[in-house]
Structure formats: structure tokens, C-alpha cells
């Protein structure tokens, strides 16, 4: 599983100019089964996305396709972790530690 932390690197007016395309991109990745949650950080200086069921190379490709990345309005920090415990509703995302 991955935590994708976005930090805006441009003024909000430039972020907002790419927002509609970014939301469409999010919907595409939800439909593909790659994302399980996303939202703005508070205060609004970026966002967070939870991604699952894919490898790091795929995550990096997906991040490169984000309209925010392509518009140069954010930087991503990608953190991979093994979700060994989850809430019952997220049980399908539970992972095993590598042996």
C-alpha cells in the first residue's frame, strides 16, 4: 500500500486551474482499483491519496500522469508500507509481511 502526499508548489489559482483534470484523473484511478481514499490536507497546501494493489513502478507512472504533476503545481512524496492491520471494512486490503 502507498501513501501519496502531494504538496503544492504553485499558488492556489494555478492549482485550481488544473483541478478539474486532476479530479477526472482521480476518478479514472478509482475505477481502475488503484486508489481507495483521497482528499485535501488541512490547511490546503496539498493532498493525500491512499493507493493499493499495485507496485511502486506503477505508482510512479500513475503519479507522472496526474494533471497536477504535468502542470508543475505539486510535488509528490511516495511512502510504501505493509498494511498488516485494517478496519474490518478494509479487510480486502490487508497485507502479509514479506518472509
GROMACS .gro file of N, CA and C in nm:
model
  297
    1UNK      N    1   0.086  -0.116   0.000
    1UNK     CA    2   0.000   0.000   0.000
    1UNK      C    3   0.090   0.123   0.000
    2UNK      N    4   0.037   0.232  -0.050
    2UNK     CA    5   0.115   0.355  -0.061
    2UNK      C    6   0.036   0.474  -0.008
    3UNK      N    7   0.108   0.563   0.058
    3UNK     CA    8   0.056   0.695   0.092
    3UNK      C    9   0.123   0.792  -0.006
    4UNK      N   10   0.042   0.861  -0.084
    4UNK     CA   11   0.091   0.960  -0.178
    4UNK      C   12   0.059   1.097  -0.121
    5UNK      N   13   0.161   1.169  -0.080
    5UNK     CA   14   0.141   1.302  -0.022
    5UNK      C   15   0.178   1.407  -0.125
    6UNK      N   16   0.081   1.490  -0.160
    6UNK     CA   17   0.103   1.598  -0.254
    6UNK      C   18   0.127   1.726  -0.175
    7UNK      N   19   0.225   1.803  -0.218
    7UNK     CA   20   0.249   1.935  -0.161
    7UNK      C   21   0.247   2.034  -0.278
    8UNK      N   22   0.161   2.134  -0.268
    8UNK     CA   23   0.152   2.233  -0.375
    8UNK      C   24   0.281   2.313  -0.383
    9UNK      N   25   0.326   2.335  -0.505
    9UNK     CA   26   0.447   2.412  -0.531
    9UNK      C   27   0.417   2.537  -0.611
   10UNK      N   28   0.289   2.566  -0.627
   10UNK     CA   29   0.244   2.682  -0.704
   10UNK      C   30   0.128   2.747  -0.630
   11UNK      N   31   0.096   2.872  -0.663
   11UNK     CA   32  -0.018   2.938  -0.600
   11UNK      C   33  -0.149   2.862  -0.628
   12UNK      N   34  -0.246   2.878  -0.538
   12UNK     CA   35  -0.373   2.806  -0.550
   12UNK      C   36  -0.447   2.835  -0.679
   13UNK      N   37  -0.431   2.954  -0.737
   13UNK     CA   38  -0.501   2.980  -0.863
   13UNK      C   39  -0.450   2.887  -0.973
   14UNK      N   40  -0.321   2.854  -0.973
   14UNK     CA   41  -0.267   2.758  -1.071
   14UNK      C   42  -0.311   2.616  -1.039
   15UNK      N   43  -0.317   2.582  -0.910
   15UNK     CA   44  -0.368   2.451  -0.869
   15UNK      C   45  -0.513   2.437  -0.914
   16UNK      N   46  -0.593   2.538  -0.887
   16UNK     CA   47  -0.735   2.533  -0.923
   16UNK      C   48  -0.755   2.524  -1.074
   17UNK      N   49  -0.665   2.580  -1.152
   17UNK     CA   50  -0.676   2.572  -1.298
   17UNK      C   51  -0.662   2.428  -1.347
   18UNK      N   52  -0.591   2.345  -1.273
   18UNK     CA   53  -0.572   2.204  -1.311
   18UNK      C   54  -0.663   2.109  -1.233
   19UNK      N   55  -0.746   2.164  -1.144
   19UNK     CA   56  -0.825   2.081  -1.052
   19UNK      C   57  -0.924   1.989  -1.122
   20UNK      N   58  -0.997   2.039  -1.221
   20UNK     CA   59  -1.097   1.956  -1.289
   20UNK      C   60  -1.030   1.834  -1.354
   21UNK      N   61  -0.919   1.856  -1.422
   21UNK     CA   62  -0.848   1.745  -1.486
   21UNK      C   63  -0.793   1.648  -1.380
   22UNK      N   64  -0.747   1.702  -1.267
   22UNK     CA   65  -0.695   1.619  -1.158
   22UNK      C   66  -0.807   1.529  -1.102
   23UNK      N   67  -0.926   1.585  -1.084
   23UNK     CA   68  -1.039   1.507  -1.031
   23UNK      C   69  -1.078   1.397  -1.131
   24UNK      N   70  -1.076   1.428  -1.259
   24UNK     CA   71  -1.105   1.324  -1.361
   24UNK      C   72  -1.001   1.213  -1.353
   25UNK      N   73  -0.875   1.250  -1.335
   25UNK     CA   74  -0.767   1.153  -1.320
   25UNK      C   75  -0.791   1.066  -1.197
   26UNK      N   76  -0.831   1.128  -1.083
   26UNK     CA   77  -0.863   1.052  -0.962
   26UNK      C   78  -0.972   0.949  -0.991
   27UNK      N   79  -1.080   0.991  -1.057
   27UNK     CA   80  -1.191   0.900  -1.087
   27UNK      C   81  -1.144   0.783  -1.173
   28UNK      N   82  -1.056   0.810  -1.268
   28UNK     CA   83  -1.001   0.703  -1.353
   28UNK      C   84  -0.925   0.601  -1.269
   29UNK      N   85  -0.845   0.650  -1.174
   29UNK     CA   86  -0.765   0.560  -1.090
   29UNK      C   87  -0.851   0.485  -0.989
   30UNK      N   88  -0.959   0.548  -0.939
   30UNK     CA   89  -1.054   0.474  -0.855
   30UNK      C   90  -1.118   0.362  -0.935
   31UNK      N   91  -1.161   0.392  -1.058
   31UNK     CA   92  -1.226   0.292  -1.144
   31UNK      C   93  -1.132   0.177  -1.175
   32UNK      N   94  -1.003   0.205  -1.186
   32UNK     CA   95  -0.903   0.101  -1.213
   32UNK      C   96  -0.872   0.018  -1.088
   33UNK      N   97  -0.922   0.062  -0.971
   33UNK     CA   98  -0.898  -0.010  -0.847
   33UNK      C   99  -0.767   0.024  -0.779
   34UNK      N  100  -0.702   0.134  -0.823
   34UNK     CA  101  -0.572   0.171  -0.768
   34UNK      C  102  -0.582   0.256  -0.641
   35UNK      N  103  -0.685   0.341  -0.632
   35UNK     CA  104  -0.698   0.433  -0.519
   35UNK      C  105  -0.812   0.388  -0.429
   36UNK      N  106  -0.793   0.408  -0.296
   36UNK     CA  107  -0.901   0.374  -0.202
   36UNK      C  108  -0.950   0.494  -0.122
   37UNK      N  109  -0.873   0.602  -0.119
   37UNK     CA  110  -0.916   0.724  -0.050
   37UNK      C  111  -0.827   0.839  -0.095
   38UNK      N  112  -0.883   0.960  -0.094
   38UNK     CA  113  -0.806   1.080  -0.129
   38UNK      C  114  -0.875   1.201  -0.072
   39UNK      N  115  -0.798   1.307  -0.051
   39UNK     CA  116  -0.857   1.432  -0.004
   39UNK      C  117  -0.753   1.540   0.016
   40UNK      N  118  -0.801   1.662   0.039
   40UNK     CA  119  -0.716   1.777   0.063
   40UNK      C  120  -0.657   1.773   0.203
   41UNK      N  121  -0.537   1.825   0.217
   41UNK     CA  122  -0.480   1.844   0.350
   41UNK      C  123  -0.541   1.972   0.410
   42UNK      N  124  -0.539   1.978   0.542
   42UNK     CA  125  -0.585   2.096   0.614
   42UNK      C  126  -0.469   2.145   0.697
   43UNK      N  127  -0.417   2.265   0.671
   43UNK     CA  128  -0.465   2.364   0.574
   43UNK      C  129  -0.440   2.316   0.431
   44UNK      N  130  -0.504   2.383   0.336
   44UNK     CA  131  -0.500   2.341   0.196
   44UNK      C  132  -0.365   2.375   0.131
   45UNK      N  133  -0.267   2.290   0.159
   45UNK     CA  134  -0.135   2.308   0.096
   45UNK      C  135  -0.095   2.183   0.019
   46UNK      N  136  -0.194   2.095  -0.007
   46UNK     CA  137  -0.169   1.973  -0.081
   46UNK      C  138  -0.279   1.873  -0.056
   47UNK      N  139  -0.247   1.746  -0.073
   47UNK     CA  140  -0.346   1.641  -0.054
   47UNK      C  141  -0.279   1.510  -0.019
   48UNK      N  142  -0.364   1.408   0.003
   48UNK     CA  143  -0.317   1.274   0.037
   48UNK      C  144  -0.402   1.174  -0.040
   49UNK      N  145  -0.337   1.072  -0.095
   49UNK     CA  146  -0.405   0.964  -0.165
   49UNK      C  147  -0.355   0.832  -0.106
   50UNK      N  148  -0.445   0.738  -0.082
   50UNK     CA  149  -0.408   0.602  -0.045
   50UNK      C  150  -0.424   0.514  -0.167
   51UNK      N  151  -0.319   0.443  -0.204
   51UNK     CA  152  -0.320   0.355  -0.320
   51UNK      C  153  -0.287   0.214  -0.275
   52UNK      N  154  -0.349   0.116  -0.341
   52UNK     CA  155  -0.327  -0.023  -0.301
   52UNK      C  156  -0.335  -0.114  -0.422
   53UNK      N  157  -0.274  -0.233  -0.406
   53UNK     CA  158  -0.286  -0.336  -0.508
   53UNK      C  159  -0.197  -0.316  -0.629
   54UNK      N  160  -0.098  -0.229  -0.618
   54UNK     CA  161  -0.007  -0.202  -0.730
   54UNK      C  162   0.136  -0.194  -0.678
   55UNK      N  163   0.231  -0.201  -0.768
   55UNK     CA  164   0.371  -0.192  -0.728
   55UNK      C  165   0.422  -0.048  -0.743
   56UNK      N  166   0.542  -0.026  -0.693
   56UNK     CA  167   0.598   0.110  -0.691
   56UNK      C  168   0.614   0.168  -0.832
   57UNK      N  169   0.657   0.086  -0.927
   57UNK     CA  170   0.673   0.135  -1.063
   57UNK      C  171   0.540   0.185  -1.119
   58UNK      N  172   0.433   0.114  -1.090
   58UNK     CA  173   0.300   0.156  -1.135
   58UNK      C  174   0.259   0.285  -1.067
   59UNK      N  175   0.284   0.295  -0.936
   59UNK     CA  176   0.253   0.417  -0.863
   59UNK      C  177   0.327   0.535  -0.925
   60UNK      N  178   0.454   0.518  -0.953
   60UNK     CA  179   0.532   0.627  -1.012
   60UNK      C  180   0.479   0.667  -1.149
   61UNK      N  181   0.435   0.569  -1.229
   61UNK     CA  182   0.375   0.600  -1.360
   61UNK      C  183   0.245   0.678  -1.342
   62UNK      N  184   0.161   0.633  -1.248
   62UNK     CA  185   0.033   0.698  -1.222
   62UNK      C  186   0.055   0.843  -1.177
   63UNK      N  187   0.149   0.864  -1.085
   63UNK     CA  188   0.180   0.998  -1.034
   63UNK      C  189   0.226   1.089  -1.149
   64UNK      N  190   0.305   1.034  -1.239
   64UNK     CA  191   0.354   1.114  -1.353
   64UNK      C  192   0.241   1.155  -1.446
   65UNK      N  193   0.131   1.078  -1.447
   65UNK     CA  194   0.016   1.109  -1.531
   65UNK      C  195  -0.080   1.209  -1.467
   66UNK      N  196  -0.063   1.239  -1.340
   66UNK     CA  197  -0.151   1.334  -1.270
   66UNK      C  198  -0.141   1.470  -1.338
   67UNK      N  199  -0.254   1.530  -1.375
   67UNK     CA  200  -0.250   1.665  -1.432
   67UNK      C  201  -0.181   1.768  -1.342
   68UNK      N  202  -0.186   1.749  -1.211
   68UNK     CA  203  -0.113   1.838  -1.121
   68UNK      C  204   0.038   1.826  -1.146
   69UNK      N  205   0.086   1.703  -1.163
   69UNK     CA  206   0.228   1.682  -1.192
   69UNK      C  207   0.263   1.745  -1.326
   70UNK      N  208   0.181   1.718  -1.426
   70UNK     CA  209   0.207   1.769  -1.560
   70UNK      C  210   0.202   1.921  -1.568
   71UNK      N  211   0.119   1.983  -1.483
   71UNK     CA  212   0.111   2.129  -1.478
   71UNK      C  213   0.220   2.190  -1.391
   72UNK      N  214   0.296   2.106  -1.320
   72UNK     CA  215   0.403   2.155  -1.235
   72UNK      C  216   0.356   2.230  -1.112
   73UNK      N  217   0.239   2.187  -1.057
   73UNK     CA  218   0.185   2.259  -0.942
   73UNK      C  219   0.197   2.183  -0.810
   74UNK      N  220   0.256   2.063  -0.815
   74UNK     CA  221   0.273   1.989  -0.690
   74UNK      C  222   0.395   1.899  -0.698
   75UNK      N  223   0.441   1.859  -0.580
   75UNK     CA  224   0.546   1.758  -0.567
   75UNK      C  225   0.486   1.642  -0.489
   76UNK      N  226   0.524   1.521  -0.524
   76UNK     CA  227   0.476   1.402  -0.456
   76UNK      C  228   0.582   1.344  -0.364
   77UNK      N  229   0.537   1.296  -0.250
   77UNK     CA  230   0.619   1.212  -0.162
   77UNK      C  231   0.546   1.078  -0.157
   78UNK      N  232   0.614   0.972  -0.200
   78UNK     CA  233   0.554   0.839  -0.206
   78UNK      C  234   0.611   0.755  -0.092
   79UNK      N  235   0.523   0.708  -0.005
   79UNK     CA  236   0.563   0.623   0.108
   79UNK      C  237   0.493   0.489   0.095
   80UNK      N  238   0.573   0.383   0.087
   80UNK     CA  239   0.518   0.248   0.081
   80UNK      C  240   0.515   0.189   0.221
   81UNK      N  241   0.408   0.116   0.252
   81UNK     CA  242   0.400   0.045   0.381
   81UNK      C  243   0.322  -0.084   0.362
   82UNK      N  244   0.337  -0.175   0.458
   82UNK     CA  245   0.264  -0.301   0.455
   82UNK      C  246   0.148  -0.289   0.553
   83UNK      N  247   0.027  -0.292   0.501
   83UNK     CA  248  -0.094  -0.275   0.583
   83UNK      C  249  -0.132  -0.408   0.647
   84UNK      N  250  -0.066  -0.441   0.758
   84UNK     CA  251  -0.089  -0.569   0.823
   84UNK      C  252  -0.216  -0.570   0.908
   85UNK      N  253  -0.264  -0.453   0.945
   85UNK     CA  254  -0.392  -0.444   1.017
   85UNK      C  255  -0.476  -0.337   0.950
   86UNK      N  256  -0.606  -0.362   0.947
   86UNK     CA  257  -0.701  -0.268   0.886
   86UNK      C  258  -0.832  -0.270   0.964
   87UNK      N  259  -0.915  -0.172   0.938
   87UNK     CA  260  -1.053  -0.177   0.986
   87UNK      C  261  -1.124  -0.291   0.912
   88UNK      N  262  -1.227  -0.348   0.972
   88UNK     CA  263  -1.297  -0.458   0.905
   88UNK      C  264  -1.342  -0.424   0.762
   89UNK      N  265  -1.385  -0.303   0.739
   89UNK     CA  266  -1.432  -0.264   0.605
   89UNK      C  267  -1.320  -0.265   0.501
   90UNK      N  268  -1.195  -0.261   0.547
   90UNK     CA  269  -1.080  -0.260   0.456
   90UNK      C  270  -1.004  -0.392   0.456
   91UNK      N  271  -1.067  -0.496   0.507
   91UNK     CA  272  -1.000  -0.625   0.521
   91UNK      C  273  -0.942  -0.676   0.389
   92UNK      N  274  -1.005  -0.646   0.277
   92UNK     CA  275  -0.954  -0.694   0.148
   92UNK      C  276  -0.818  -0.633   0.114
   93UNK      N  277  -0.781  -0.523   0.180
   93UNK     CA  278  -0.652  -0.458   0.156
   93UNK      C  279  -0.543  -0.504   0.254
   94UNK      N  280  -0.578  -0.590   0.348
   94UNK     CA  281  -0.481  -0.636   0.447
   94UNK      C  282  -0.369  -0.713   0.379
   95UNK      N  283  -0.246  -0.690   0.426
   95UNK     CA  284  -0.128  -0.749   0.364
   95UNK      C  285  -0.050  -0.833   0.464
   96UNK      N  286   0.035  -0.920   0.413
   96UNK     CA  287   0.124  -1.001   0.494
   96UNK      C  288   0.264  -0.945   0.482
   97UNK      N  289   0.340  -0.950   0.591
   97UNK     CA  290   0.480  -0.910   0.585
   97UNK      C  291   0.555  -1.006   0.493
   98UNK      N  292   0.652  -0.955   0.418
   98UNK     CA  293   0.732  -1.046   0.335
   98UNK      C  294   0.810  -1.143   0.423
   99UNK      N  295   0.828  -1.262   0.375
   99UNK     CA  296   0.901  -1.361   0.457
   99UNK      C  297   1.050  -1.355   0.434
   0.00000   0.00000   0.00000
